[in-house]
Amino acid sequence: MTTKASAQPPLRRKFKRVWNYRYILMMVLPVIALLIVFSYVPMLGNVLAFKEFSIRRGIWNSDWVGLKYFRQLWGMPQFWSVFSNQLIISFMKLMIGFPYPIVLALLINEVRSPKIRRSYQTAYTFPHFLSWIVIAGIIKGFLADQGLVNQMLLALNASKHRIFNDGDQFRVMLYLTEVWKEGGWNSILYLATLSTINPSLYEAAEIDGAGRWQKILYITWPGLYSTAAILLILSVGNVLSGGFDQIINLYNSVVMQKADIIDTYIYRTAISAGSNYSFATAVGLFKSVINVALLIIANTAVRRMGQEGIL
């Protein structure tokens, strides 16, 4: 009786706390429902990777084929070429695109005028809201063989820059356009983190004679370090998952050898060509396993550096 009586007050307090926040929790329910319906339920479809899927027979009545499509995948030299393209493009985007938002946030944070700071934030975040279809049209209008830039070069008796005919130049364009589109948006979280740093730390540093660079190095950067570590883990965990919208709207048969990635390969060979959903699912599942492995490795490395991971 004593144990039961002593256990009731904490339970009542917890229930009362939940009840007090019932309206806020109700606002979260649609998000949870969307997450379950569009993220967790579709995971059941991974069973297609082990079946000979037939639309007529459905998912559960199709025949089991074991690792047939994985063996087919691993035995294709073209896939490993695509896989290497994915690693090169994704890691180069990570190396350029990860530090850029940090530097951008630090620079915007140093602007003293709130009006000018908001103007910079708006200008840098606006490209995020443009689709890659629109951006691809703009890029081709400027950089294509008959684009504005090449027409100006011809008018100056200079040689054309055939970016869409050179795989290496095309990759550089992918890196730069990705940074231009997403860098400002990714800097928002860093700017929010900077706003939580106690201003008295900067005032004390000024009294001690610290310059702007010293304040960034010893106050601002330590305040960003944990946020940067978590975002780095998440970025590494998505190395094999990004770039489809960008590349599918920009590449062509000339640069395909160096620009074809896993998602475009699946779309072109397994979905558009023959609707081989089992093979496409096997490739997607293989990619997800690699992403999880990279996520665990990055999380372990960050934890050994003394920072909190996500696992």
Tab-separated table of C-alpha atoms in Angstrom:
chain	number	residue	atom	x	y	z
A	1	MET	CA	0.000	0.000	0.000
A	2	THR	CA	2.804	2.403	0.891
A	3	THR	CA	4.632	1.721	-2.376
A	4	LYS	CA	1.494	2.248	-4.438
A	5	ALA	CA	0.623	5.443	-2.605
A	6	SER	CA	4.125	6.867	-3.072
A	7	ALA	CA	4.084	5.969	-6.768
A	8	GLN	CA	0.831	7.768	-7.540
A	9	PRO	CA	1.911	11.410	-7.080
A	10	PRO	CA	4.720	11.264	-9.710
A	11	LEU	CA	2.341	9.593	-12.174
A	12	ARG	CA	-0.285	12.209	-11.494
A	13	ARG	CA	2.276	14.978	-11.975
A	14	LYS	CA	3.361	13.494	-15.302
A	15	PHE	CA	-0.229	13.146	-16.468
A	16	LYS	CA	-0.993	16.698	-15.375
A	17	ARG	CA	2.035	17.986	-17.250
A	18	VAL	CA	0.979	16.163	-20.415
A	19	TRP	CA	-2.564	17.452	-19.974
A	20	ASN	CA	-1.338	21.036	-19.576
A	21	TYR	CA	0.515	20.766	-22.901
A	22	ARG	CA	-2.247	18.828	-24.643
A	23	TYR	CA	-2.850	21.459	-27.331
A	24	ILE	CA	0.826	21.679	-28.223
A	25	LEU	CA	1.060	17.881	-28.344
A	26	MET	CA	-2.004	17.771	-30.583
A	27	MET	CA	-0.184	20.060	-33.014
A	28	VAL	CA	2.641	17.505	-33.170
A	29	LEU	CA	0.319	14.607	-34.028
A	30	PRO	CA	-0.042	15.468	-37.763
A	31	VAL	CA	3.748	15.602	-38.081
A	32	ILE	CA	4.083	12.213	-36.396
A	33	ALA	CA	1.373	10.803	-38.663
A	34	LEU	CA	3.139	12.109	-41.781
A	35	LEU	CA	6.426	10.649	-40.552
A	36	ILE	CA	4.862	7.239	-39.991
A	37	VAL	CA	2.928	7.174	-43.280
A	38	PHE	CA	5.646	8.519	-45.578
A	39	SER	CA	8.853	7.391	-43.829
A	40	TYR	CA	8.268	4.248	-41.772
A	41	VAL	CA	5.470	2.450	-43.630
A	42	PRO	CA	7.343	2.633	-46.991
A	43	MET	CA	10.250	0.798	-45.343
A	44	LEU	CA	8.142	-2.354	-45.641
A	45	GLY	CA	8.615	-2.032	-49.390
A	46	ASN	CA	12.288	-2.979	-49.007
A	47	VAL	CA	11.097	-6.578	-49.225
A	48	LEU	CA	10.908	-5.981	-53.000
A	49	ALA	CA	14.702	-6.249	-53.117
A	50	PHE	CA	14.349	-9.962	-52.323
A	51	LYS	CA	11.382	-10.711	-54.605
A	52	GLU	CA	10.599	-11.021	-58.314
A	53	PHE	CA	8.005	-8.285	-58.193
A	54	SER	CA	4.942	-8.624	-60.386
A	55	ILE	CA	2.299	-5.905	-60.478
A	56	ARG	CA	-0.357	-8.526	-61.181
A	57	ARG	CA	0.575	-10.670	-58.165
A	58	GLY	CA	1.408	-7.803	-55.810
A	59	ILE	CA	4.229	-7.418	-53.307
A	60	TRP	CA	3.385	-10.201	-50.884
A	61	ASN	CA	2.430	-12.835	-53.481
A	62	SER	CA	5.496	-12.347	-55.686
A	63	ASP	CA	8.156	-15.070	-55.660
A	64	TRP	CA	11.171	-14.847	-53.377
A	65	VAL	CA	14.515	-14.662	-55.220
A	66	GLY	CA	16.883	-14.088	-52.290
A	67	LEU	CA	19.984	-12.057	-53.145
A	68	LYS	CA	19.538	-12.323	-56.918
A	69	TYR	CA	19.382	-8.585	-57.550
A	70	PHE	CA	22.221	-7.824	-55.146
A	71	ARG	CA	24.464	-10.300	-56.986
A	72	GLN	CA	23.375	-8.760	-60.269
A	73	LEU	CA	24.192	-5.315	-58.897
A	74	TRP	CA	27.613	-6.248	-57.523
A	75	GLY	CA	28.528	-7.960	-60.782
A	76	MET	CA	27.901	-4.882	-62.947
A	77	PRO	CA	31.097	-2.884	-63.715
A	78	GLN	CA	28.976	0.100	-64.735
A	79	PHE	CA	27.459	0.302	-61.259
A	80	TRP	CA	30.862	0.567	-59.591
A	81	SER	CA	31.744	3.402	-61.968
A	82	VAL	CA	28.533	5.151	-60.927
A	83	PHE	CA	29.296	4.398	-57.269
A	84	SER	CA	32.734	6.030	-57.550
A	85	ASN	CA	31.142	9.070	-59.230
A	86	GLN	CA	28.712	9.323	-56.328
A	87	LEU	CA	31.507	9.219	-53.747
A	88	ILE	CA	33.650	11.793	-55.562
A	89	ILE	CA	30.809	14.246	-56.193
A	90	SER	CA	29.272	13.869	-52.727
A	91	PHE	CA	32.528	14.176	-50.782
A	92	MET	CA	33.631	17.187	-52.836
A	93	LYS	CA	30.274	18.825	-52.148
A	94	LEU	CA	30.767	18.022	-48.471
A	95	MET	CA	34.295	19.436	-48.375
A	96	ILE	CA	33.198	22.679	-50.049
A	97	GLY	CA	29.627	22.945	-48.849
A	98	PHE	CA	30.112	22.091	-45.165
A	99	PRO	CA	32.491	24.916	-44.139
A	100	TYR	CA	30.833	27.506	-46.387
A	101	PRO	CA	27.683	28.036	-44.221
A	102	ILE	CA	29.887	28.355	-41.128
A	103	VAL	CA	32.043	31.039	-42.751
A	104	LEU	CA	28.945	32.769	-44.123
A	105	ALA	CA	27.283	32.781	-40.690
A	106	LEU	CA	30.426	34.224	-39.102
A	107	LEU	CA	30.607	36.977	-41.720
A	108	ILE	CA	26.918	37.877	-41.420
A	109	ASN	CA	27.215	37.854	-37.637
A	110	GLU	CA	29.967	40.481	-37.852
A	111	VAL	CA	27.676	42.929	-39.689
A	112	ARG	CA	26.579	45.515	-37.130
A	113	SER	CA	23.546	46.983	-38.906
A	114	PRO	CA	20.459	44.760	-38.354
A	115	LYS	CA	18.883	46.007	-41.598
A	116	ILE	CA	21.934	45.139	-43.696
A	117	ARG	CA	22.266	41.792	-41.894
A	118	ARG	CA	18.673	40.869	-42.747
A	119	SER	CA	19.249	41.919	-46.360
A	120	TYR	CA	22.265	39.618	-46.606
A	121	GLN	CA	20.340	36.741	-45.035
A	122	THR	CA	17.466	37.190	-47.486
A	123	ALA	CA	19.791	37.356	-50.490
A	124	TYR	CA	21.723	34.248	-49.484
A	125	THR	CA	18.711	32.119	-48.507
A	126	PHE	CA	16.518	32.996	-51.505
A	127	PRO	CA	18.136	30.467	-53.927
A	128	HIS	CA	17.060	27.622	-51.628
A	129	PHE	CA	13.432	28.239	-52.604
A	130	LEU	CA	14.127	27.888	-56.330
A	131	SER	CA	13.689	24.415	-57.788
A	132	TRP	CA	16.549	22.782	-59.661
A	133	ILE	CA	14.418	22.913	-62.806
A	134	VAL	CA	14.414	26.719	-62.667
A	135	ILE	CA	18.090	26.896	-61.724
A	136	ALA	CA	19.038	24.468	-64.499
A	137	GLY	CA	17.257	26.691	-67.014
A	138	ILE	CA	19.158	29.743	-65.743
A	139	ILE	CA	22.509	27.940	-65.797
A	140	LYS	CA	21.978	26.619	-69.310
A	141	GLY	CA	20.913	30.069	-70.461
A	142	PHE	CA	24.236	31.471	-69.263
A	143	LEU	CA	26.730	28.613	-69.644
A	144	ALA	CA	25.462	26.422	-72.493
A	145	ASP	CA	27.331	26.275	-75.789
A	146	GLN	CA	25.105	29.024	-77.215
A	147	GLY	CA	24.572	30.714	-73.849
A	148	LEU	CA	25.109	34.324	-72.894
A	149	VAL	CA	28.629	33.837	-71.503
A	150	ASN	CA	29.923	32.088	-74.618
A	151	GLN	CA	28.294	34.664	-76.872
A	152	MET	CA	30.119	37.407	-74.972
A	153	LEU	CA	33.396	35.467	-75.232
A	154	LEU	CA	32.932	35.128	-78.987
A	155	ALA	CA	32.255	38.847	-79.245
A	156	LEU	CA	35.609	39.420	-77.504
A	157	ASN	CA	37.325	36.934	-79.869
A	158	ALA	CA	37.923	34.520	-76.975
A	159	SER	CA	37.399	30.763	-76.999
A	160	LYS	CA	34.225	29.176	-75.677
A	161	HIS	CA	33.980	27.416	-72.322
A	162	ARG	CA	32.237	24.129	-73.071
A	163	ILE	CA	31.220	23.233	-69.524
A	164	PHE	CA	28.485	20.866	-70.678
A	165	ASN	CA	30.973	18.968	-72.847
A	166	ASP	CA	33.711	18.504	-70.240
A	167	GLY	CA	33.109	16.126	-67.343
A	168	ASP	CA	35.624	17.749	-64.983
A	169	GLN	CA	34.296	21.264	-65.569
A	170	PHE	CA	30.760	19.947	-65.199
A	171	ARG	CA	31.609	18.507	-61.779
A	172	VAL	CA	33.037	21.856	-60.644
A	173	MET	CA	29.806	23.518	-61.747
A	174	LEU	CA	27.856	20.986	-59.651
A	175	TYR	CA	29.884	21.829	-56.552
A	176	LEU	CA	29.568	25.595	-56.965
A	177	THR	CA	25.868	25.653	-57.815
A	178	GLU	CA	25.081	23.376	-54.850
A	179	VAL	CA	26.930	25.740	-52.508
A	180	TRP	CA	25.237	28.788	-54.034
A	181	LYS	CA	21.767	27.259	-53.680
A	182	GLU	CA	21.971	25.702	-50.212
A	183	GLY	CA	24.782	27.551	-48.432
A	184	GLY	CA	22.651	30.456	-47.221
A	185	TRP	CA	19.869	28.175	-46.036
A	186	ASN	CA	22.294	25.943	-44.141
A	187	SER	CA	23.784	28.983	-42.396
A	188	ILE	CA	20.484	29.726	-40.613
A	189	LEU	CA	21.088	27.125	-37.900
A	190	TYR	CA	24.572	28.506	-37.259
A	191	LEU	CA	23.187	32.042	-37.020
A	192	ALA	CA	20.594	30.804	-34.530
A	193	THR	CA	23.374	29.180	-32.496
A	194	LEU	CA	25.398	32.397	-32.551
A	195	SER	CA	22.439	34.300	-31.101
A	196	THR	CA	22.591	32.089	-27.982
A	197	ILE	CA	26.177	33.062	-27.117
A	198	ASN	CA	26.290	35.362	-24.087
A	199	PRO	CA	27.169	38.929	-25.251
A	200	SER	CA	28.995	39.534	-21.974
A	201	LEU	CA	31.713	37.161	-23.177
A	202	TYR	CA	32.479	39.493	-26.083
A	203	GLU	CA	32.406	42.523	-23.769
A	204	ALA	CA	34.849	40.870	-21.387
A	205	ALA	CA	37.096	39.937	-24.310
A	206	GLU	CA	37.113	43.556	-25.535
A	207	ILE	CA	38.089	44.766	-22.080
A	208	ASP	CA	40.972	42.288	-22.132
A	209	GLY	CA	42.092	43.699	-25.481
A	210	ALA	CA	40.950	40.875	-27.755
A	211	GLY	CA	40.591	41.704	-31.432
A	212	ARG	CA	37.816	40.593	-33.769
A	213	TRP	CA	39.710	37.516	-34.970
A	214	GLN	CA	40.534	36.470	-31.404
A	215	LYS	CA	36.874	36.776	-30.381
A	216	ILE	CA	35.850	34.593	-33.314
A	217	LEU	CA	38.539	32.033	-32.534
A	218	TYR	CA	38.043	31.760	-28.769
A	219	ILE	CA	34.348	32.625	-28.263
A	220	THR	CA	32.341	32.278	-31.468
A	221	TRP	CA	33.862	29.092	-32.869
A	222	PRO	CA	33.674	27.119	-29.579
A	223	GLY	CA	29.997	28.091	-29.445
A	224	LEU	CA	29.449	26.639	-32.923
A	225	TYR	CA	31.557	23.525	-32.510
A	226	SER	CA	28.900	21.167	-31.145
A	227	THR	CA	26.340	22.267	-33.750
A	228	ALA	CA	28.882	21.825	-36.538
A	229	ALA	CA	29.750	18.339	-35.253
A	230	ILE	CA	26.119	17.180	-35.329
A	231	LEU	CA	25.523	18.627	-38.796
A	232	LEU	CA	28.715	16.981	-40.033
A	233	ILE	CA	27.462	13.590	-38.833
A	234	LEU	CA	24.135	14.098	-40.605
A	235	SER	CA	25.872	15.279	-43.781
A	236	VAL	CA	28.159	12.244	-43.881
A	237	GLY	CA	25.133	10.002	-43.344
A	238	ASN	CA	23.547	11.396	-46.519
A	239	VAL	CA	26.598	11.162	-48.755
A	240	LEU	CA	24.976	8.632	-51.103
A	241	SER	CA	21.523	10.199	-51.093
A	242	GLY	CA	21.889	13.649	-52.622
A	243	GLY	CA	22.209	15.274	-56.006
A	244	PHE	CA	19.459	13.634	-58.067
A	245	ASP	CA	17.363	16.759	-58.726
A	246	GLN	CA	20.441	18.765	-59.614
A	247	ILE	CA	22.122	16.280	-61.930
A	248	ILE	CA	19.022	14.938	-63.693
A	249	ASN	CA	18.215	18.494	-64.823
A	250	LEU	CA	21.752	19.422	-65.871
A	251	TYR	CA	23.668	16.450	-67.239
A	252	ASN	CA	23.727	15.027	-70.754
A	253	SER	CA	25.142	11.991	-72.540
A	254	VAL	CA	28.514	13.703	-73.068
A	255	VAL	CA	29.267	14.187	-69.355
A	256	MET	CA	27.326	11.138	-68.142
A	257	GLN	CA	30.488	9.105	-67.601
A	258	LYS	CA	31.614	11.495	-64.843
A	259	ALA	CA	28.255	12.830	-63.661
A	260	ASP	CA	26.073	9.725	-63.435
A	261	ILE	CA	25.287	8.937	-59.777
A	262	ILE	CA	23.366	6.120	-58.093
A	263	ASP	CA	19.945	7.788	-58.151
A	264	THR	CA	20.163	8.839	-61.804
A	265	TYR	CA	21.426	5.350	-62.668
A	266	ILE	CA	18.425	3.748	-60.943
A	267	TYR	CA	16.032	6.148	-62.645
A	268	ARG	CA	17.512	5.560	-66.087
A	269	THR	CA	18.079	1.792	-66.033
A	270	ALA	CA	15.556	0.341	-63.594
A	271	ILE	CA	12.551	2.650	-63.728
A	272	SER	CA	12.417	4.520	-67.038
A	273	ALA	CA	13.763	1.688	-69.192
A	274	GLY	CA	12.022	-1.420	-67.893
A	275	SER	CA	10.187	-0.745	-64.619
A	276	ASN	CA	12.381	-3.222	-62.738
A	277	TYR	CA	11.264	-2.178	-59.276
A	278	SER	CA	12.971	-5.096	-57.526
A	279	PHE	CA	16.376	-4.112	-58.901
A	280	ALA	CA	15.749	-0.441	-58.069
A	281	THR	CA	14.822	-1.393	-54.501
A	282	ALA	CA	17.967	-3.520	-54.149
A	283	VAL	CA	20.136	-0.590	-55.239
A	284	GLY	CA	18.317	1.757	-52.869
A	285	LEU	CA	18.659	-0.666	-49.955
A	286	PHE	CA	22.367	-1.137	-50.654
A	287	LYS	CA	22.789	2.645	-50.701
A	288	SER	CA	20.916	3.014	-47.398
A	289	VAL	CA	23.114	0.407	-45.682
A	290	ILE	CA	26.252	2.273	-46.797
A	291	ASN	CA	24.755	5.552	-45.545
A	292	VAL	CA	24.049	4.034	-42.129
A	293	ALA	CA	27.607	2.668	-41.946
A	294	LEU	CA	29.045	6.099	-42.788
A	295	LEU	CA	26.753	7.690	-40.195
A	296	ILE	CA	27.997	5.328	-37.472
A	297	ILE	CA	31.638	5.937	-38.443
A	298	ALA	CA	31.174	9.723	-38.389
A	299	ASN	CA	29.323	9.565	-35.072
A	300	THR	CA	32.092	7.448	-33.520
A	301	ALA	CA	34.779	9.836	-34.780
A	302	VAL	CA	32.964	12.878	-33.380
A	303	ARG	CA	32.459	11.212	-29.983
A	304	ARG	CA	36.152	10.349	-29.786
A	305	MET	CA	36.887	14.043	-30.380
A	306	GLY	CA	34.999	14.823	-27.179
A	307	GLN	CA	31.715	15.983	-28.712
A	308	GLU	CA	28.221	14.590	-28.326
A	309	GLY	CA	27.045	12.458	-31.213
A	310	ILE	CA	23.529	11.645	-32.325
A	311	LEU	CA	23.638	7.951	-31.359
